[in-house]
Amino acid sequence: MALVSTKQILEEAKKKGYGVGAYNVNNMEQMQAIMAAAKETQSPVIIQASRGALKYSNFTYLSYLMKAAIVENPDIPVAMHLDHGNSLESIVKAINLGFSSVMIDGSLLEDGKTSSTYDYNVKVTSSVVEYAHARGVSVEAEIGTLGGIEDGVGSGKMHLTDPKEAERFVSETGIDSLAIAIGTSHGAYKFKGSVNLAFDVLKEIRSLIDIPIVLHGASSVPKELTDELNKYGGKMPGAKGVPISSLQEAIKLGVSKINVDTDGRLAITVAIRKVFTETPEKFDPRDYLGPARTALTNLIIKKMRDFGTSWHAKDYCPISLEDMKKQYVLN
Ligand code: G3H
Ligand code: 13P
Ligand code: ZN
């Protein structure tokens, strides 16, 4: 089994200067597509489940799908990550399900919508670090606020990360990776006009902190995909994401983890719409979920190549949860 922590994956990526995608999963086809892409490109991978995804799958189903992915791919280092945990309670639940990594998003209150204070963020994050590290589980936290709202994640108000505050936050909490806000947002509508990311802020943060940096809201929303979606009866006018070239620049400047959900949703929806439009007589779920799975595999293969993750699977030596625990006890 190749279950690793995100600490292991991201520190290796930081050292070698490549990015690792963290791909959201909700169901079997997504899980299989991500693993097929990781296998094809021999990439380490972070599979992440949101609170919504866990709830949708009644918790056990999704965690077992993630474990199946790990068992089926012994040569691929995989981290099981909770995306946007909102309380110590949600973290405990994920760790009990076997997750090797958790995010506590204390930039927002428990409702996942209201911006919190710095002190609240430090308090909830520190309690998660104490609980998770004692169990060998790595912790991502967030400072600053992304724009956009998506299904209860996000306040809708953007607040770029203050580099000095980030430095203080890292030293006060002992987290393993830090999500920052430099102008991205969740969902398919990230920019009204031109793409504008605060690379100067990223550079300053990188010079002040030594742990891996995470970029949420990093889908590219490729025009080819939204055009096709609209062609097959969808309705997403004016959607815009972060171009691959900007993500590559962000990786160069120190981003190690790149969160992608929206692009996967788009690839799946386009493939399903295409089957329904071109062959309306089909009604076997395998006839549309199969093409959706293939489309997602191809999308992620390209991302793994673009982020420079390819061929780095061999860099890792999987370690047991017991050894992960020692990493924290000793460090
Ligand atoms: O950051 C949000 C992710 O895209 C997860 O979205 O809460 O709808 O599963 P979700
Ligand atoms: P996107 O909506 O850009 O895919 O971002 C996903 C994300 O940040 C998940 O945490
Ligand atoms: Zn996110």
XYZ file of C-alpha atoms and ligand atoms in Angstrom:
352
model
C 0.000 0.000 0.000
C 1.290 3.454 -0.857
C -0.577 5.702 1.541
C 1.575 8.735 2.271
C 0.963 12.022 4.035
C 0.728 15.272 2.104
C 3.709 16.435 4.173
C 5.793 13.745 2.473
C 4.445 14.485 -1.003
C 4.655 18.265 -0.759
C 8.057 18.537 0.848
C 9.467 16.369 -1.927
C 7.690 18.506 -4.555
C 8.952 21.712 -2.926
C 12.509 20.420 -2.885
C 12.393 19.451 -6.567
C 10.275 22.405 -7.742
C 7.230 20.685 -9.229
C 3.516 20.958 -8.464
C 1.160 18.214 -7.289
C -2.518 18.385 -8.156
C -5.051 17.664 -5.429
C -8.117 16.333 -7.190
C -11.586 16.285 -5.623
C -13.483 13.000 -5.650
C -17.139 12.143 -5.115
C -17.647 8.817 -6.855
C -16.040 5.709 -8.338
C -15.530 7.009 -11.868
C -13.667 10.098 -10.621
C -11.568 7.936 -8.327
C -10.654 5.551 -11.138
C -9.906 8.378 -13.581
C -7.492 10.093 -11.190
C -5.666 6.856 -10.471
C -5.497 5.897 -14.159
C -3.898 9.282 -14.877
C -1.439 8.886 -11.992
C -0.529 5.424 -13.242
C -0.118 6.557 -16.848
C 2.163 9.452 -15.858
C 3.743 7.726 -12.817
C 2.798 10.662 -10.589
C 2.284 10.976 -6.860
C -1.273 12.142 -6.220
C -3.462 13.792 -3.595
C -7.075 12.630 -3.645
C -9.296 14.941 -1.666
C -12.824 14.752 -0.364
C -14.826 17.777 0.726
C -17.242 17.631 3.646
C -20.026 17.712 1.069
C -18.558 14.771 -0.820
C -18.223 12.705 2.354
C -21.792 13.488 3.340
C -23.084 12.673 -0.173
C -21.408 9.259 -0.015
C -22.506 8.581 3.549
C -18.807 8.829 4.624
C -17.873 5.146 4.462
C -18.445 4.675 0.722
C -16.048 7.406 -0.342
C -13.363 6.505 2.168
C -13.476 2.878 0.987
C -13.230 4.005 -2.647
C -10.136 5.979 -1.715
C -8.685 2.957 0.052
C -9.479 0.781 -2.987
C -7.512 3.227 -5.135
C -4.533 2.854 -2.817
C -4.717 -0.946 -2.690
C -5.083 -1.198 -6.483
C -2.064 1.026 -7.173
C 0.755 -0.075 -4.896
C 3.381 1.832 -6.916
C 1.652 5.198 -6.727
C 2.101 7.349 -3.612
C -1.377 8.539 -2.615
C -2.419 10.966 0.100
C -6.017 10.846 1.359
C -6.884 14.436 2.166
C -9.905 16.165 3.731
C -10.645 19.375 1.812
C -12.006 22.377 3.763
C -12.563 20.810 7.176
C -14.453 23.390 9.241
C -14.083 22.214 12.839
C -12.114 19.816 15.007
C -15.158 17.521 14.826
C -14.925 17.238 11.010
C -11.189 16.526 11.318
C -11.704 13.757 13.895
C -14.285 12.152 11.603
C -11.867 12.150 8.644
C -8.967 10.794 10.673
C -11.198 8.011 11.976
C -11.984 7.152 8.354
C -8.244 6.748 7.649
C -7.319 10.079 6.035
C -3.570 10.785 6.090
C -4.004 14.525 5.689
C -6.550 17.184 6.624
C -7.269 20.799 5.854
C -8.746 23.002 8.532
C -10.149 26.097 6.895
C -10.240 28.487 9.832
C -10.235 31.489 7.504
C -14.010 31.028 7.694
C -16.306 30.298 10.611
C -17.936 26.853 10.898
C -20.737 27.901 8.528
C -18.100 27.908 5.749
C -19.292 31.359 4.636
C -18.412 34.032 7.202
C -14.845 35.357 7.390
C -13.254 34.666 10.782
C -10.740 36.607 12.843
C -7.005 35.849 12.949
C -7.327 34.717 16.576
C -10.172 32.318 15.769
C -8.124 30.851 12.913
C -5.051 30.318 15.129
C -7.158 28.726 17.858
C -9.046 26.209 15.715
C -5.967 25.417 13.593
C -3.758 24.820 16.644
C -6.287 22.406 18.129
C -6.340 20.466 14.841
C -2.533 20.389 14.633
C -2.303 18.949 18.131
C -4.889 16.251 17.405
C -3.695 15.353 13.885
C 0.055 15.344 14.504
C -0.352 12.965 17.429
C -1.864 10.572 14.882
C 0.705 11.043 12.084
C -1.684 13.108 9.958
C -0.517 16.266 8.164
C -2.369 19.570 8.392
C -3.077 22.256 5.799
C -4.589 25.566 6.920
C -5.574 28.789 5.190
C -4.918 32.434 5.771
C -6.512 35.150 3.681
C -9.824 34.620 1.879
C -10.460 33.336 -1.617
C -13.108 35.053 -3.735
C -16.232 33.311 -5.010
C -18.751 31.075 -3.344
C -19.271 27.467 -4.191
C -21.726 25.250 -2.410
C -21.097 26.749 0.982
C -17.319 27.145 0.593
C -16.244 30.777 0.533
C -17.382 34.109 1.899
C -17.626 35.745 -1.509
C -15.282 38.524 -0.356
C -11.690 38.338 -1.453
C -8.979 39.213 1.027
C -5.423 38.625 -0.175
C -3.033 36.956 2.273
C -0.888 39.347 4.269
C 2.653 37.867 4.072
C 3.666 38.976 7.569
C 0.451 37.525 9.004
C 1.169 34.275 7.124
C 4.624 34.097 8.691
C 3.190 34.632 12.174
C 0.380 32.127 11.546
C 2.783 29.374 10.484
C 4.977 29.818 13.530
C 2.019 30.060 15.937
C 0.215 26.947 14.650
C 2.895 24.460 13.488
C 0.979 23.515 10.313
C 2.549 21.502 7.478
C 1.292 23.501 4.475
C -0.392 26.850 3.976
C -3.179 27.787 1.567
C -2.940 31.408 0.500
C -5.183 33.877 -1.302
C -3.536 35.602 -4.265
C -6.600 36.262 -6.391
C -8.006 32.825 -7.239
C -11.501 31.697 -6.278
C -13.529 28.507 -6.313
C -15.790 27.651 -9.219
C -15.942 28.433 -12.929
C -16.153 32.235 -12.799
C -12.842 33.382 -11.366
C -12.185 36.594 -13.276
C -14.548 39.155 -14.798
C -11.868 40.886 -16.874
C -8.274 39.849 -17.331
C -6.554 37.240 -15.181
C -4.843 38.976 -12.300
C -2.864 37.039 -9.703
C -0.767 38.681 -6.985
C 2.570 37.020 -7.735
C 4.375 39.706 -5.700
C 2.421 38.545 -2.624
C 3.296 34.916 -3.383
C 7.006 35.818 -3.708
C 7.001 37.622 -0.390
C 5.213 34.760 1.376
C 7.695 32.258 -0.095
C 10.584 34.338 1.252
C 9.071 34.399 4.749
C 7.850 30.827 5.294
C 9.504 27.496 4.705
C 6.549 25.077 4.429
C 4.803 24.080 1.157
C 2.293 26.568 -0.254
C -1.169 25.561 -1.519
C -3.303 27.216 -4.194
C -7.067 26.660 -3.991
C -9.392 27.639 -6.804
C -6.800 26.613 -9.372
C -8.949 25.160 -12.156
C -8.191 26.497 -15.625
C -11.778 26.308 -16.979
C -10.478 25.629 -20.526
C -12.447 27.455 -23.206
C -12.565 24.278 -25.352
C -14.489 22.600 -22.525
C -16.979 25.402 -21.863
C -17.510 25.850 -25.624
C -18.294 22.152 -25.963
C -20.498 22.231 -22.895
C -22.494 25.123 -24.347
C -22.651 23.324 -27.720
C -24.286 20.293 -26.101
C -26.977 22.305 -24.343
C -25.102 23.603 -21.297
C -25.187 27.202 -20.159
C -21.935 28.644 -18.870
C -21.330 31.942 -20.615
C -18.255 33.929 -19.603
C -16.666 31.254 -17.407
C -12.945 31.883 -16.863
C -10.196 30.139 -14.872
C -6.492 30.296 -14.154
C -4.446 29.650 -17.320
C -1.905 26.830 -17.190
C 0.902 29.337 -17.804
C -0.090 31.236 -14.610
C -0.134 27.977 -12.640
C 3.309 27.107 -13.987
C 4.536 30.551 -12.917
C 3.005 29.996 -9.460
C 4.806 26.629 -9.197
C 8.084 28.334 -10.144
C 7.483 30.915 -7.428
C 6.868 28.291 -4.758
C 3.371 26.739 -4.956
C 3.466 22.957 -4.414
C -0.207 21.868 -4.115
C -2.751 22.833 -6.749
C -6.431 22.203 -5.980
C -8.613 21.160 -8.891
C -12.305 20.335 -8.759
C -14.176 22.509 -11.267
C -12.227 21.318 -14.350
C -13.043 17.707 -13.495
C -16.720 18.571 -13.128
C -16.645 20.250 -16.525
C -14.918 17.348 -18.291
C -17.443 14.884 -16.868
C -20.459 17.029 -17.722
C -19.319 17.648 -21.295
C -18.781 13.919 -21.902
C -22.217 13.027 -20.510
C -23.983 15.821 -22.416
C -22.283 14.649 -25.629
C -23.556 11.067 -25.206
C -27.071 12.268 -24.392
C -27.122 14.640 -27.382
C -25.575 12.333 -29.963
C -27.134 9.052 -28.843
C -30.414 9.871 -27.057
C -31.422 6.214 -27.161
C -28.740 5.275 -24.629
C -29.808 4.733 -21.048
C -27.228 2.384 -19.538
C -25.236 4.485 -17.005
C -22.051 2.779 -18.164
C -22.592 4.281 -21.619
C -22.219 7.803 -20.271
C -20.230 7.331 -17.051
C -17.585 5.365 -19.000
C -16.876 8.230 -21.460
C -16.973 10.667 -18.515
C -14.302 8.621 -16.778
C -12.136 8.577 -19.928
C -12.517 12.356 -20.395
C -11.483 12.974 -16.797
C -8.492 10.643 -17.117
C -7.249 12.586 -20.156
C -7.768 15.942 -18.451
C -5.753 14.863 -15.416
C -2.968 13.253 -17.474
C -2.461 16.675 -19.079
C -2.460 18.433 -15.696
C 0.083 16.008 -14.270
C 2.341 16.731 -17.234
C 1.758 20.510 -17.090
C 2.423 20.688 -13.334
C 5.625 18.636 -13.715
C 4.335 15.810 -11.491
C 5.007 13.082 -14.080
C 7.630 10.482 -13.344
C 8.000 11.521 -9.710
C 6.113 8.527 -8.239
C 9.414 6.732 -7.804
C 10.763 9.492 -5.507
C 8.756 8.183 -2.589
C 9.155 5.343 -0.249
C 5.749 4.660 1.266
C 5.769 4.626 5.045
C 3.392 3.194 7.580
C 1.025 5.304 9.637
C 3.152 4.369 12.659
C 6.217 5.870 10.979
C 4.269 8.954 9.934
C 3.415 9.373 13.598
C 7.100 9.198 14.508
C 7.862 11.975 11.979
C 5.843 14.312 14.137
C 6.918 12.976 17.479
C 10.572 13.307 16.517
C 10.376 16.636 14.696
O -13.451 23.873 -2.470
C -14.483 23.361 -2.830
C -14.469 22.135 -3.635
O -14.667 22.447 -4.992
C -15.479 21.161 -3.109
O -16.769 21.509 -3.461
O -18.056 21.303 -1.323
O -19.186 21.211 -3.573
O -17.791 19.304 -2.793
P -18.050 20.792 -2.737
P -11.623 24.932 -8.355
O -13.041 25.321 -8.133
O -10.870 26.025 -9.063
O -11.458 23.639 -9.048
O -10.931 24.798 -6.915
C -11.105 23.637 -6.161
C -10.607 23.771 -4.776
O -9.936 24.706 -4.394
C -10.945 22.678 -3.855
O -10.543 22.925 -2.549
Zn -10.670 24.995 -1.919
